[in-house]
Coordinates of C-alpha atoms in Angstrom, one line a residue:
Chain A
M18 CA -16.2 59.0 -35.9
S19 CA -12.6 59.2 -37.1
I20 CA -11.6 56.7 -34.4
F21 CA -13.9 54.1 -35.9
I22 CA -12.7 54.8 -39.4
N23 CA -9.1 54.4 -38.2
I24 CA -9.9 51.1 -36.5
Y25 CA -11.8 50.0 -39.6
N26 CA -8.8 50.9 -41.9
G27 CA -6.3 49.6 -39.4
W28 CA -7.7 46.1 -39.6
T29 CA -7.1 43.7 -42.5
L30 CA -9.9 41.8 -44.2
Y31 CA -8.4 38.7 -42.6
E32 CA -8.9 40.2 -39.1
W33 CA -12.5 41.3 -39.8
T34 CA -13.3 37.9 -41.2
M35 CA -11.8 35.9 -38.3
V36 CA -13.2 38.1 -35.5
G37 CA -16.6 38.6 -37.2
G38 CA -16.7 34.9 -38.0
S39 CA -16.1 33.8 -34.4
L40 CA -18.7 36.2 -33.0
L41 CA -21.3 35.2 -35.6
S42 CA -20.6 31.5 -34.9
I43 CA -21.0 32.0 -31.2
F44 CA -24.2 34.1 -31.7
I45 CA -25.7 31.3 -34.0
L46 CA -24.6 28.5 -31.7
I47 CA -26.0 30.1 -28.5
N48 CA -29.4 30.7 -30.3
L49 CA -29.5 27.2 -31.7
T50 CA -28.5 25.6 -28.4
T51 CA -31.1 27.7 -26.6
Y52 CA -33.8 26.7 -29.0
F53 CA -32.8 23.0 -29.0
L54 CA -32.9 22.9 -25.2
T55 CA -36.1 24.9 -24.6
R56 CA -38.0 24.3 -27.9
K57 CA -39.2 27.9 -27.5
I58 CA -38.1 30.7 -29.9
K59 CA -38.9 33.4 -27.4
F60 CA -36.0 32.3 -25.2
S61 CA -33.6 33.3 -28.0
L62 CA -34.8 36.9 -28.1
P63 CA -33.3 38.2 -24.8
I64 CA -29.9 36.5 -25.3
S65 CA -29.7 37.8 -28.9
L66 CA -30.4 41.4 -27.8
T67 CA -28.0 41.1 -24.8
F68 CA -25.3 39.8 -27.1
L69 CA -25.7 42.6 -29.6
S70 CA -25.9 45.3 -27.0
S71 CA -22.7 44.0 -25.3
L72 CA -20.9 44.3 -28.7
L73 CA -22.2 47.9 -29.0
L74 CA -21.0 48.6 -25.5
I75 CA -17.6 47.2 -26.3
I76 CA -17.3 49.5 -29.4
F77 CA -18.5 52.4 -27.2
S78 CA -16.0 51.7 -24.5
V79 CA -13.2 51.7 -27.1
F80 CA -14.4 55.1 -28.1
I81 CA -14.5 56.3 -24.5
Y82 CA -11.0 55.2 -23.5
T83 CA -9.5 56.3 -26.8
S84 CA -11.0 59.8 -26.9
L85 CA -11.4 60.7 -23.3
F86 CA -8.5 58.9 -21.6
H87 CA -6.2 58.9 -24.6
I88 CA -5.2 55.3 -24.2
E89 CA -3.9 53.6 -27.4
V90 CA -6.0 50.6 -28.4
S91 CA -4.2 47.4 -29.4
N92 CA -5.0 43.8 -29.7
I93 CA -5.2 43.5 -25.9
S94 CA -8.6 45.1 -26.0
L95 CA -9.9 42.2 -28.0
I96 CA -9.8 40.1 -24.9
S97 CA -12.7 42.1 -23.6
I98 CA -14.9 40.5 -26.3
L99 CA -13.9 37.0 -25.1
I100 CA -14.4 37.7 -21.4
T101 CA -17.8 39.5 -21.9
T102 CA -19.1 36.8 -24.3
C103 CA -17.9 34.1 -21.9
L104 CA -19.6 35.6 -18.8
I105 CA -22.9 36.3 -20.7
T106 CA -22.9 32.7 -21.9
V107 CA -22.1 31.2 -18.5
N108 CA -24.9 33.3 -16.9
W109 CA -27.3 32.4 -19.7
F110 CA -26.8 28.7 -19.6
S111 CA -27.0 28.6 -15.8
F112 CA -30.5 30.1 -16.3
I113 CA -31.4 27.6 -19.1
G114 CA -30.2 24.7 -17.0
F115 CA -32.3 25.8 -14.1
Y116 CA -35.3 26.3 -16.3
I117 CA -34.9 22.8 -17.9
R118 CA -34.7 21.2 -14.4
T119 CA -37.7 23.0 -12.9
R120 CA -40.1 23.4 -15.9
D121 CA -41.8 20.0 -15.3
Y122 CA -42.2 20.5 -11.5
K123 CA -45.8 20.9 -10.3
K124 CA -45.0 24.0 -8.4
F125 CA -43.1 25.6 -11.3
S126 CA -43.8 29.3 -11.5
I127 CA -42.3 31.7 -14.1
T128 CA -42.1 34.5 -11.5
Q129 CA -40.0 32.3 -9.2
L130 CA -37.8 31.5 -12.2
F131 CA -37.3 35.1 -12.9
N132 CA -36.6 35.9 -9.3
E133 CA -34.1 33.0 -9.0
Y134 CA -32.4 34.2 -12.2
R135 CA -32.2 37.8 -11.1
G136 CA -30.8 36.8 -7.7
D137 CA -28.2 34.5 -9.3
S138 CA -27.2 37.2 -11.8
I139 CA -26.8 39.8 -9.0
R140 CA -24.6 37.3 -7.0
L141 CA -22.6 36.7 -10.2
I142 CA -22.2 40.5 -10.7
I143 CA -20.9 40.9 -7.1
F144 CA -18.5 38.0 -7.7
I145 CA -17.2 39.4 -11.0
T146 CA -16.8 42.8 -9.5
L147 CA -14.8 41.6 -6.5
S148 CA -12.6 39.3 -8.7
I149 CA -11.8 41.9 -11.3
L150 CA -11.3 44.8 -8.9
A151 CA -9.0 42.6 -6.8
V152 CA -6.6 41.9 -9.6
S153 CA -6.9 45.4 -11.1
V154 CA -4.4 46.8 -8.5
F155 CA -1.6 45.2 -10.4
L156 CA -2.5 46.8 -13.7
T157 CA -2.0 50.2 -15.4
G158 CA -2.8 51.8 -18.8
E159 CA -4.6 49.8 -21.5
Y160 CA -4.6 46.6 -19.4
L161 CA -6.5 48.4 -16.5
A162 CA -8.8 50.2 -18.9
M163 CA -9.6 47.0 -20.7
L164 CA -10.4 45.1 -17.5
V165 CA -12.5 47.9 -16.0
S166 CA -14.5 48.3 -19.2
T167 CA -14.9 44.6 -19.4
L168 CA -16.3 44.6 -15.8
L169 CA -18.8 47.4 -16.7
I170 CA -19.9 45.9 -19.9
S171 CA -20.3 42.4 -18.5
T172 CA -22.2 43.5 -15.4
L173 CA -24.5 45.8 -17.5
S174 CA -25.1 43.1 -20.1
I175 CA -25.9 40.4 -17.4
Y176 CA -28.3 42.8 -15.7
L177 CA -29.9 43.8 -19.0
N178 CA -30.5 40.2 -19.7
T179 CA -32.4 39.7 -16.5
I180 CA -34.7 42.6 -17.6
L181 CA -35.1 41.3 -21.1
V182 CA -35.9 37.8 -19.9
R183 CA -38.7 39.2 -17.8
R184 CA -39.9 41.3 -20.8
F185 CA -39.9 38.6 -23.4
I186 CA -40.4 35.3 -21.6
N187 CA -43.8 35.1 -20.0
D188 CA -46.4 32.3 -19.9
Chain B
M23 CA -2.1 -30.9 22.1
R24 CA -4.4 -27.9 22.2
K25 CA -5.3 -26.2 18.9
I26 CA -4.9 -22.5 18.8
R27 CA -8.0 -20.9 17.4
F28 CA -7.8 -17.5 15.8
Q29 CA -10.8 -15.4 16.1
K30 CA -12.3 -14.7 12.6
K31 CA -12.4 -11.1 11.8
T32 CA -14.2 -9.7 8.7
I33 CA -12.2 -7.1 7.0
N34 CA -14.2 -4.2 5.5
W35 CA -12.4 -4.2 2.2
K36 CA -14.5 -1.3 0.8
G37 CA -13.8 0.8 3.8
L38 CA -10.1 0.0 3.7
L39 CA -9.8 0.7 0.0
D40 CA -11.7 4.0 0.5
Y41 CA -9.3 4.9 3.3
I42 CA -6.2 4.1 1.1
L43 CA -7.7 6.0 -1.8
L44 CA -8.3 9.0 0.4
I45 CA -4.7 8.9 1.7
L46 CA -3.5 8.8 -2.0
L47 CA -5.7 11.7 -3.0
S48 CA -4.6 13.7 0.0
S49 CA -0.9 13.1 -1.0
L50 CA -1.6 14.1 -4.6
L51 CA -3.4 17.2 -3.3
F52 CA -0.5 18.3 -1.1
L53 CA 2.0 17.5 -3.9
N54 CA -0.1 19.6 -6.3
I55 CA -0.2 22.6 -3.9
L56 CA 3.5 22.3 -3.1
I57 CA 4.5 22.4 -6.8
A58 CA 2.1 25.3 -7.4
L59 CA 3.4 27.5 -4.6
P60 CA 5.9 30.1 -5.6
L61 CA 9.6 29.4 -5.2
T62 CA 9.1 25.7 -4.2
E63 CA 11.1 24.8 -7.3
K64 CA 14.2 25.8 -5.3
L65 CA 13.6 23.0 -2.7
T66 CA 15.0 20.3 -5.0
D67 CA 17.5 19.9 -7.8
I68 CA 16.0 16.6 -9.0
I69 CA 13.5 18.2 -11.3
A70 CA 13.4 21.8 -12.5
F71 CA 9.9 23.2 -12.4
D72 CA 9.4 26.9 -12.6
L73 CA 6.8 29.1 -14.2
N74 CA 7.9 30.1 -17.7
V75 CA 6.7 33.7 -17.7
S76 CA 7.1 35.3 -21.1
K77 CA 8.6 38.7 -20.4
D78 CA 11.1 39.2 -23.2
Y79 CA 9.1 41.1 -25.7
W80 CA 10.6 42.7 -28.6
S81 CA 8.9 45.3 -30.8
K82 CA 9.8 46.5 -34.3
E83 CA 8.4 48.5 -37.1
Y84 CA 8.9 47.6 -40.8
I85 CA 8.1 49.7 -43.8
L86 CA 7.5 47.7 -47.0
E87 CA 7.7 49.2 -50.4
L88 CA 5.6 47.3 -52.9
E89 CA 6.4 47.0 -56.6
S90 CA 2.8 47.1 -57.6
E91 CA 0.7 50.3 -57.1
E92 CA -2.6 48.5 -57.4
S93 CA -4.9 48.9 -54.4
T94 CA -6.0 45.3 -54.6
D95 CA -2.4 44.0 -54.5
L96 CA -1.7 46.2 -51.4
S97 CA -4.8 44.8 -49.6
K98 CA -4.0 41.2 -50.6
T99 CA -0.3 41.5 -49.5
R100 CA -1.5 43.0 -46.1
D101 CA -3.9 40.2 -45.6
V102 CA -1.4 37.4 -46.4
L103 CA 1.3 39.0 -44.1
F104 CA -1.2 39.4 -41.3
R105 CA -2.3 35.8 -41.7
R106 CA 1.3 34.6 -41.6
L107 CA 2.1 36.5 -38.4
N108 CA -1.2 35.3 -36.8
E109 CA -0.7 31.7 -37.7
Y110 CA 2.8 31.8 -36.3
G111 CA 1.4 33.0 -33.0
V112 CA 2.6 36.6 -32.9
E113 CA 0.9 38.3 -29.9
E114 CA 0.4 41.7 -31.4
A115 CA 0.7 42.6 -35.1
S116 CA -0.8 45.6 -36.9
I117 CA -0.4 46.4 -40.6
Y118 CA -1.3 49.8 -41.9
K119 CA -1.6 51.1 -45.5
E120 CA 0.4 54.3 -45.8
D121 CA 0.8 56.1 -49.1
G122 CA 1.1 52.9 -51.1
D123 CA 3.5 51.3 -48.6
L124 CA 2.7 48.9 -45.7
R125 CA 3.8 49.7 -42.2
I126 CA 4.0 46.6 -40.0
V127 CA 4.3 46.9 -36.2
V128 CA 5.0 43.7 -34.3
S129 CA 5.3 43.1 -30.5
T130 CA 6.0 39.5 -29.5
T131 CA 8.1 37.0 -27.5
L132 CA 8.6 34.7 -30.4
P133 CA 12.0 34.3 -32.1
Q134 CA 12.8 37.4 -34.0
M135 CA 14.6 35.5 -36.8
Y136 CA 11.6 33.5 -37.8
V137 CA 9.1 36.4 -37.4
E138 CA 11.3 38.5 -39.8
E139 CA 11.5 35.6 -42.2
L140 CA 7.7 35.7 -42.5
I141 CA 7.8 39.5 -43.1
R142 CA 10.8 39.7 -45.4
N143 CA 10.0 37.0 -47.9
P144 CA 7.1 37.5 -50.4
Y145 CA 7.7 33.7 -51.0
Q146 CA 6.4 33.9 -54.6
Y147 CA 7.1 30.4 -55.9
R148 CA 6.7 28.9 -59.4
I149 CA 7.9 25.9 -61.3
V150 CA 10.7 26.6 -63.8
T151 CA 12.6 24.6 -66.4
R152 CA 16.2 24.9 -67.4
N153 CA 17.1 27.4 -70.1
E154 CA 18.8 25.5 -72.9
D155 CA 21.3 28.4 -73.6
V156 CA 22.7 28.2 -70.1
N157 CA 25.6 25.9 -69.2
F158 CA 24.7 24.4 -65.8
E159 CA 27.9 22.3 -65.8
D160 CA 30.2 25.3 -66.0
V161 CA 32.8 24.8 -63.2
E162 CA 33.4 28.6 -63.2
N163 CA 29.8 29.3 -62.4
P164 CA 28.7 26.8 -59.7
Y165 CA 25.8 28.9 -58.7
A166 CA 24.1 28.9 -62.1
Q167 CA 21.6 26.3 -61.1
Y168 CA 20.4 28.5 -58.2
M169 CA 19.7 31.7 -60.1
G170 CA 16.2 32.3 -61.3
E171 CA 17.3 34.2 -64.5
N172 CA 18.8 30.9 -65.8
Y173 CA 15.4 29.2 -66.0
D174 CA 12.3 29.5 -68.2
E175 CA 8.9 30.2 -66.7
T176 CA 6.1 27.6 -66.9
E177 CA 2.4 28.0 -66.4
F178 CA 2.7 26.5 -62.9
D179 CA 3.0 28.7 -59.8
A180 CA 1.5 28.9 -56.3
S181 CA -2.0 29.1 -57.7
T182 CA -1.5 25.6 -59.2
F183 CA -1.2 24.0 -55.7
R184 CA -3.9 23.9 -53.0
N185 CA -1.4 22.9 -50.4
I186 CA 2.2 22.0 -49.8
F187 CA 2.3 19.3 -47.2
L188 CA 5.6 19.4 -45.2
T189 CA 6.8 16.0 -44.0
N190 CA 9.9 14.1 -43.0
L191 CA 11.0 11.5 -45.6
P192 CA 14.2 9.5 -46.3
D193 CA 16.3 11.2 -49.0
S194 CA 18.7 9.6 -51.5
N195 CA 21.5 9.4 -48.8
G196 CA 19.2 7.3 -46.5
T197 CA 18.8 10.1 -43.9
D198 CA 15.6 11.8 -43.0
S199 CA 15.0 15.2 -44.5
Y200 CA 12.0 17.5 -44.8
F201 CA 10.1 17.6 -48.1
G202 CA 7.1 19.6 -49.3
I203 CA 4.6 17.4 -51.0
A204 CA 2.8 19.5 -53.6
K205 CA -1.0 18.9 -53.8
T206 CA -2.5 20.3 -57.0
W207 CA -6.0 21.7 -57.5
P208 CA -8.3 19.2 -59.3
N209 CA -8.6 21.3 -62.4
K210 CA -4.8 21.6 -62.8
S211 CA -3.9 18.1 -61.7
Q212 CA -3.9 16.5 -65.2
S213 CA -1.9 19.3 -66.9
F214 CA 0.7 19.3 -64.1
K215 CA 1.0 15.5 -64.3
N216 CA 1.5 15.8 -68.1
F217 CA 4.2 18.4 -67.5
L218 CA 6.0 16.1 -65.0
N219 CA 5.7 13.1 -67.5
N220 CA 7.3 15.3 -70.2
H221 CA 10.2 16.1 -67.9
I222 CA 11.0 12.7 -66.5
G223 CA 14.8 12.3 -66.3
D224 CA 15.2 16.2 -66.5
S225 CA 16.2 18.7 -63.9
I226 CA 13.7 21.4 -63.3
G227 CA 13.4 23.8 -60.4
V228 CA 11.2 25.6 -57.8
D229 CA 11.9 29.3 -58.0
I230 CA 11.2 31.1 -54.7
D231 CA 11.7 34.9 -54.9
G232 CA 14.4 34.5 -57.6
F233 CA 16.3 31.6 -56.0
V234 CA 15.9 28.2 -57.4
T235 CA 15.8 24.8 -55.6
P236 CA 16.9 22.3 -58.4
M237 CA 14.9 19.1 -58.6
Y238 CA 15.5 15.9 -60.6
I239 CA 12.2 14.4 -61.9
S240 CA 12.2 10.6 -61.7
D241 CA 8.5 10.0 -61.1
S242 CA 5.4 11.9 -62.1
S243 CA 3.1 10.5 -59.3
I244 CA 4.6 12.7 -56.6
F245 CA 6.1 16.1 -56.6
A246 CA 8.3 16.5 -53.4
I247 CA 10.2 19.7 -53.0
P248 CA 13.4 19.3 -51.0
L249 CA 13.5 21.7 -48.1
N250 CA 16.6 23.0 -46.3
V251 CA 15.0 23.5 -42.9
T252 CA 15.5 22.7 -39.3
D253 CA 12.9 21.5 -36.7
E254 CA 12.8 25.1 -35.4
S255 CA 12.2 26.7 -38.8
I256 CA 9.7 24.1 -40.1
K257 CA 6.6 26.0 -38.8
A258 CA 7.7 29.3 -40.4
V259 CA 8.3 27.5 -43.8
D260 CA 5.0 25.7 -43.6
I261 CA 3.3 29.1 -43.1
L262 CA 5.2 30.7 -45.9
Y263 CA 4.1 28.0 -48.3
N264 CA 0.5 27.7 -47.2
S265 CA -0.8 31.0 -46.0
G266 CA -1.8 32.4 -49.5
S267 CA 0.3 33.9 -52.2
I268 CA 1.5 37.5 -52.2
P269 CA 0.6 39.1 -55.6
T270 CA 3.6 41.5 -55.8
S271 CA 7.2 41.7 -54.9
Y272 CA 8.4 44.1 -52.2
T273 CA 11.4 45.3 -50.3
I274 CA 11.8 46.5 -46.7
S275 CA 12.8 50.1 -47.0
E276 CA 13.0 50.9 -43.3
Q277 CA 13.0 49.1 -40.0
T278 CA 13.0 50.6 -36.5
D279 CA 13.3 49.0 -33.1
L280 CA 10.5 50.1 -30.9
E281 CA 10.2 50.2 -27.1
S282 CA 8.0 47.2 -26.3
K283 CA 5.1 48.0 -24.0
T284 CA 5.3 45.0 -21.7
I285 CA 3.5 44.4 -18.5
N286 CA 6.0 44.1 -15.7
I287 CA 4.4 41.8 -13.1
D288 CA 6.2 39.8 -10.6
Y289 CA 4.2 36.5 -10.6
I290 CA 5.3 35.7 -7.1
E291 CA 3.8 38.9 -5.7
V292 CA 0.7 38.2 -7.9
S293 CA 0.3 34.6 -6.7
I294 CA 0.5 35.7 -3.0
A295 CA -1.8 38.7 -3.6
I296 CA -4.4 36.6 -5.5
F297 CA -4.4 34.0 -2.7
I298 CA -5.1 36.8 -0.2
V299 CA -7.7 38.3 -2.5
I300 CA -9.6 34.9 -2.8
I301 CA -9.6 34.5 1.0
I302 CA -11.0 38.1 1.3
I303 CA -13.7 37.5 -1.3
Y304 CA -14.8 34.4 0.4
A305 CA -14.7 36.0 3.9
Y306 CA -16.9 38.8 2.5
L307 CA -19.3 36.2 1.1
F308 CA -19.3 34.3 4.4
Y309 CA -20.2 37.4 6.4
T310 CA -22.8 38.7 4.0
K311 CA -24.5 35.2 4.1
I312 CA -25.1 35.2 0.4
Y313 CA -24.2 31.5 0.3
T314 CA -24.4 28.7 2.8
T315 CA -21.2 27.7 4.6
P316 CA -20.8 24.2 3.1
L317 CA -21.3 25.6 -0.4
L318 CA -18.7 28.3 0.3
T319 CA -16.3 25.8 1.7
T320 CA -16.5 23.6 -1.4
S321 CA -16.3 26.6 -3.7
L322 CA -13.2 28.0 -1.9
F323 CA -11.6 24.5 -1.9
A324 CA -12.3 24.0 -5.6
T325 CA -11.1 27.5 -6.5
L326 CA -7.8 27.0 -4.8
L327 CA -7.4 23.5 -6.2
S328 CA -8.2 24.7 -9.8
M329 CA -5.6 27.5 -9.5
A330 CA -3.0 25.2 -7.9
S331 CA -3.6 22.6 -10.7
M332 CA -3.3 25.3 -13.4
L333 CA 0.0 26.5 -12.0
T334 CA 1.3 22.9 -11.5
I335 CA 0.5 22.1 -15.1
L336 CA 2.2 25.3 -16.3
K337 CA 5.2 24.6 -14.1
I338 CA 5.6 20.9 -15.1
T339 CA 5.0 21.5 -18.9
F340 CA 7.1 24.7 -18.8
L341 CA 4.7 26.2 -21.2
P342 CA 5.3 30.0 -21.7
I343 CA 2.6 32.2 -20.2
N344 CA 2.1 35.9 -20.5
P345 CA 1.6 37.5 -17.0
F346 CA -1.5 39.4 -18.1
I347 CA -3.1 36.2 -19.5
L348 CA -2.2 34.5 -16.2
I349 CA -4.3 37.2 -14.5
I350 CA -7.2 36.7 -17.0
S351 CA -7.0 32.9 -16.4
V352 CA -7.2 33.5 -12.6
I353 CA -10.3 35.7 -12.9
F354 CA -11.9 33.1 -15.2
I355 CA -11.1 30.2 -12.9
I356 CA -12.5 32.1 -9.8
I357 CA -15.7 32.9 -11.6
L358 CA -16.3 29.7 -13.4
T359 CA -15.7 27.6 -10.3
R360 CA -18.3 29.6 -8.3
V361 CA -20.8 29.3 -11.2
I362 CA -20.4 25.6 -11.5
I363 CA -20.6 25.0 -7.8
T364 CA -23.7 27.1 -7.3
N365 CA -25.5 25.7 -10.4
P366 CA -24.9 22.0 -10.2
E367 CA -27.9 21.3 -12.5
S368 CA -26.1 23.2 -15.3
K369 CA -22.5 22.3 -14.8
Y370 CA -22.1 20.2 -17.9
L371 CA -24.0 22.7 -20.0
I372 CA -21.9 25.6 -18.7
T373 CA -18.6 23.7 -19.2
T374 CA -19.5 22.6 -22.7
S375 CA -20.6 26.1 -23.7
V376 CA -17.4 27.6 -22.4
F377 CA -15.3 24.9 -24.1
I378 CA -17.0 25.4 -27.5
L379 CA -16.7 29.2 -27.1
A380 CA -13.0 28.8 -26.3
F381 CA -12.6 26.4 -29.2
I382 CA -14.1 29.0 -31.6
F383 CA -11.8 31.7 -30.4
K384 CA -8.8 29.4 -30.6
L385 CA -9.7 28.5 -34.2
L386 CA -10.8 31.9 -35.5
G387 CA -9.3 34.3 -33.0
I388 CA -6.3 36.6 -33.7
G389 CA -3.4 37.4 -31.4
Y390 CA -4.2 37.5 -27.7
L391 CA -7.8 36.4 -28.5
R392 CA -6.5 33.1 -29.8
M393 CA -4.0 32.7 -26.9
V394 CA -6.7 33.2 -24.3
G395 CA -9.1 31.0 -26.2
N396 CA -6.5 28.3 -26.2
D397 CA -6.0 28.6 -22.4
L398 CA -9.7 28.6 -21.7
L399 CA -10.0 25.2 -23.5
T400 CA -8.0 23.5 -20.8
H401 CA -9.2 25.7 -17.9
S402 CA -12.9 24.9 -18.5
L403 CA -12.2 21.2 -18.3
L404 CA -9.8 21.7 -15.4
V405 CA -12.4 23.6 -13.4
L406 CA -15.0 20.9 -14.0
L407 CA -12.6 18.2 -12.9
C408 CA -11.5 20.1 -9.8
V409 CA -15.1 20.9 -8.8
S410 CA -16.1 17.2 -9.1
F411 CA -12.9 16.2 -7.2
S412 CA -13.6 18.8 -4.4
E413 CA -17.2 17.6 -3.9
Y414 CA -16.0 14.0 -3.7
Y415 CA -13.0 14.7 -1.5
I416 CA -14.9 17.0 1.0
T417 CA -17.8 14.5 1.3
K418 CA -15.4 11.6 2.0
I419 CA -13.1 13.5 4.3
S420 CA -16.0 14.9 6.4
I421 CA -17.2 11.4 6.9
Y422 CA -13.9 10.4 8.5
F423 CA -13.8 13.6 10.6
K424 CA -17.3 12.9 11.9
K425 CA -16.3 9.4 12.9

């Protein structure tokens, strides 16, 4: 707990406002865009939950590599937020794009949509894993910890989203 | 005499132009790759193009002793100082409250002189009028006009102005100099104008941390503060004027040089390794049959082209790049290219969303977050452009090969 208190005290109000503001803006924009494109509020639920759980995972990962691996946290770790958010967004809008294109087809099936999305997400996870692991050989310390935790958080969040999509979106 | 008849031949202009266009595009492509490759800058002396890798980090710790002991003053000072460093582009800055003092730790590649200017100066400024008891014409005291104690306070200080707009204007000698045009808050505009009207023909001053810049008031419609700055220092001065006012004075009681924790990566090794890694990833994808061969070919071509273009832009513009951010950019380009290629129906949606996301982080991010956001802005557009180009180029070139 003291780690989080230290992080909280170590940040200025300006930092909290700016980072919080950027995350809140992205959260609102993703939800608004999703609703605007699909006209269905239930599409916003999985991405909102994924987004929030990824933030919790980032906080948890900071706790892990500070307390267990004794790696000092600096501003570098913030890049994790950007990469994770970016990958979740890219994965989500590839799903929305596919849904918009196929929803008016006569043979449109929600099960096929889920399967297609899950397959695409798994392929993306493989690709992210290969790309990040490949460049990780050049890194050490906080840089390596940040990139590996980003990999874990991103892949977990993307896979979680495929489960949440199946849970919340059904005809 | 017999007439010579030439056989009429119809030229396929469209085909010819397509052919010429393809040759031009291929030349540009080779040029792009040649510039991007490591060490190719050594091939010619005509133009210097090399990757400007920011490696020279310096790191320092400063302890600031504040005059005020109020907790709100401490927090406000910390906020304003962090804002200054962030707006200047300092990569890593942390400010801690410690027993009523502030401990600032910076690690950056930016010029130390200007970063320290932002930390050292509270930059508390106010408008002052000449004290009638002081002789400003005294030849034995030529500095009288610059000393804050020789002036009387007025009601106008940093809180009067919403912004000081820095611009280049012709001065009384006819040469261009920097001035700060003071823009007042609407509720204080009239009283400040009345003050200037009452002092037309007088010399007043702008007191900054006890040192005064004298000003002669000839017109009440504009309040332009003369600035003694250079093109290099203008950004720092702009930030000092416009990043909020520090509520209390302070002094630096201690400063210590720290060992900067920099990432030591040889970009040539990284470039070669990344190229091999991309080939291995695509070879793996080819053998696992996850994607079709034409899709993999286009994806590989677009990935290499995007990376080559990114490196070419960085080399030609000579923009400084942190090696770690270069690695992040490479990961991002590899992933985004694949996503756009495999989801053609969503390519504009994906690019726009990444662009907006990057823009938000560029606007609201801090330190590295802002730097990566800034890079993603251009990379997202670059990847879309390279994917479109690759699709067009491979389609066209395959037609000629099939012929």
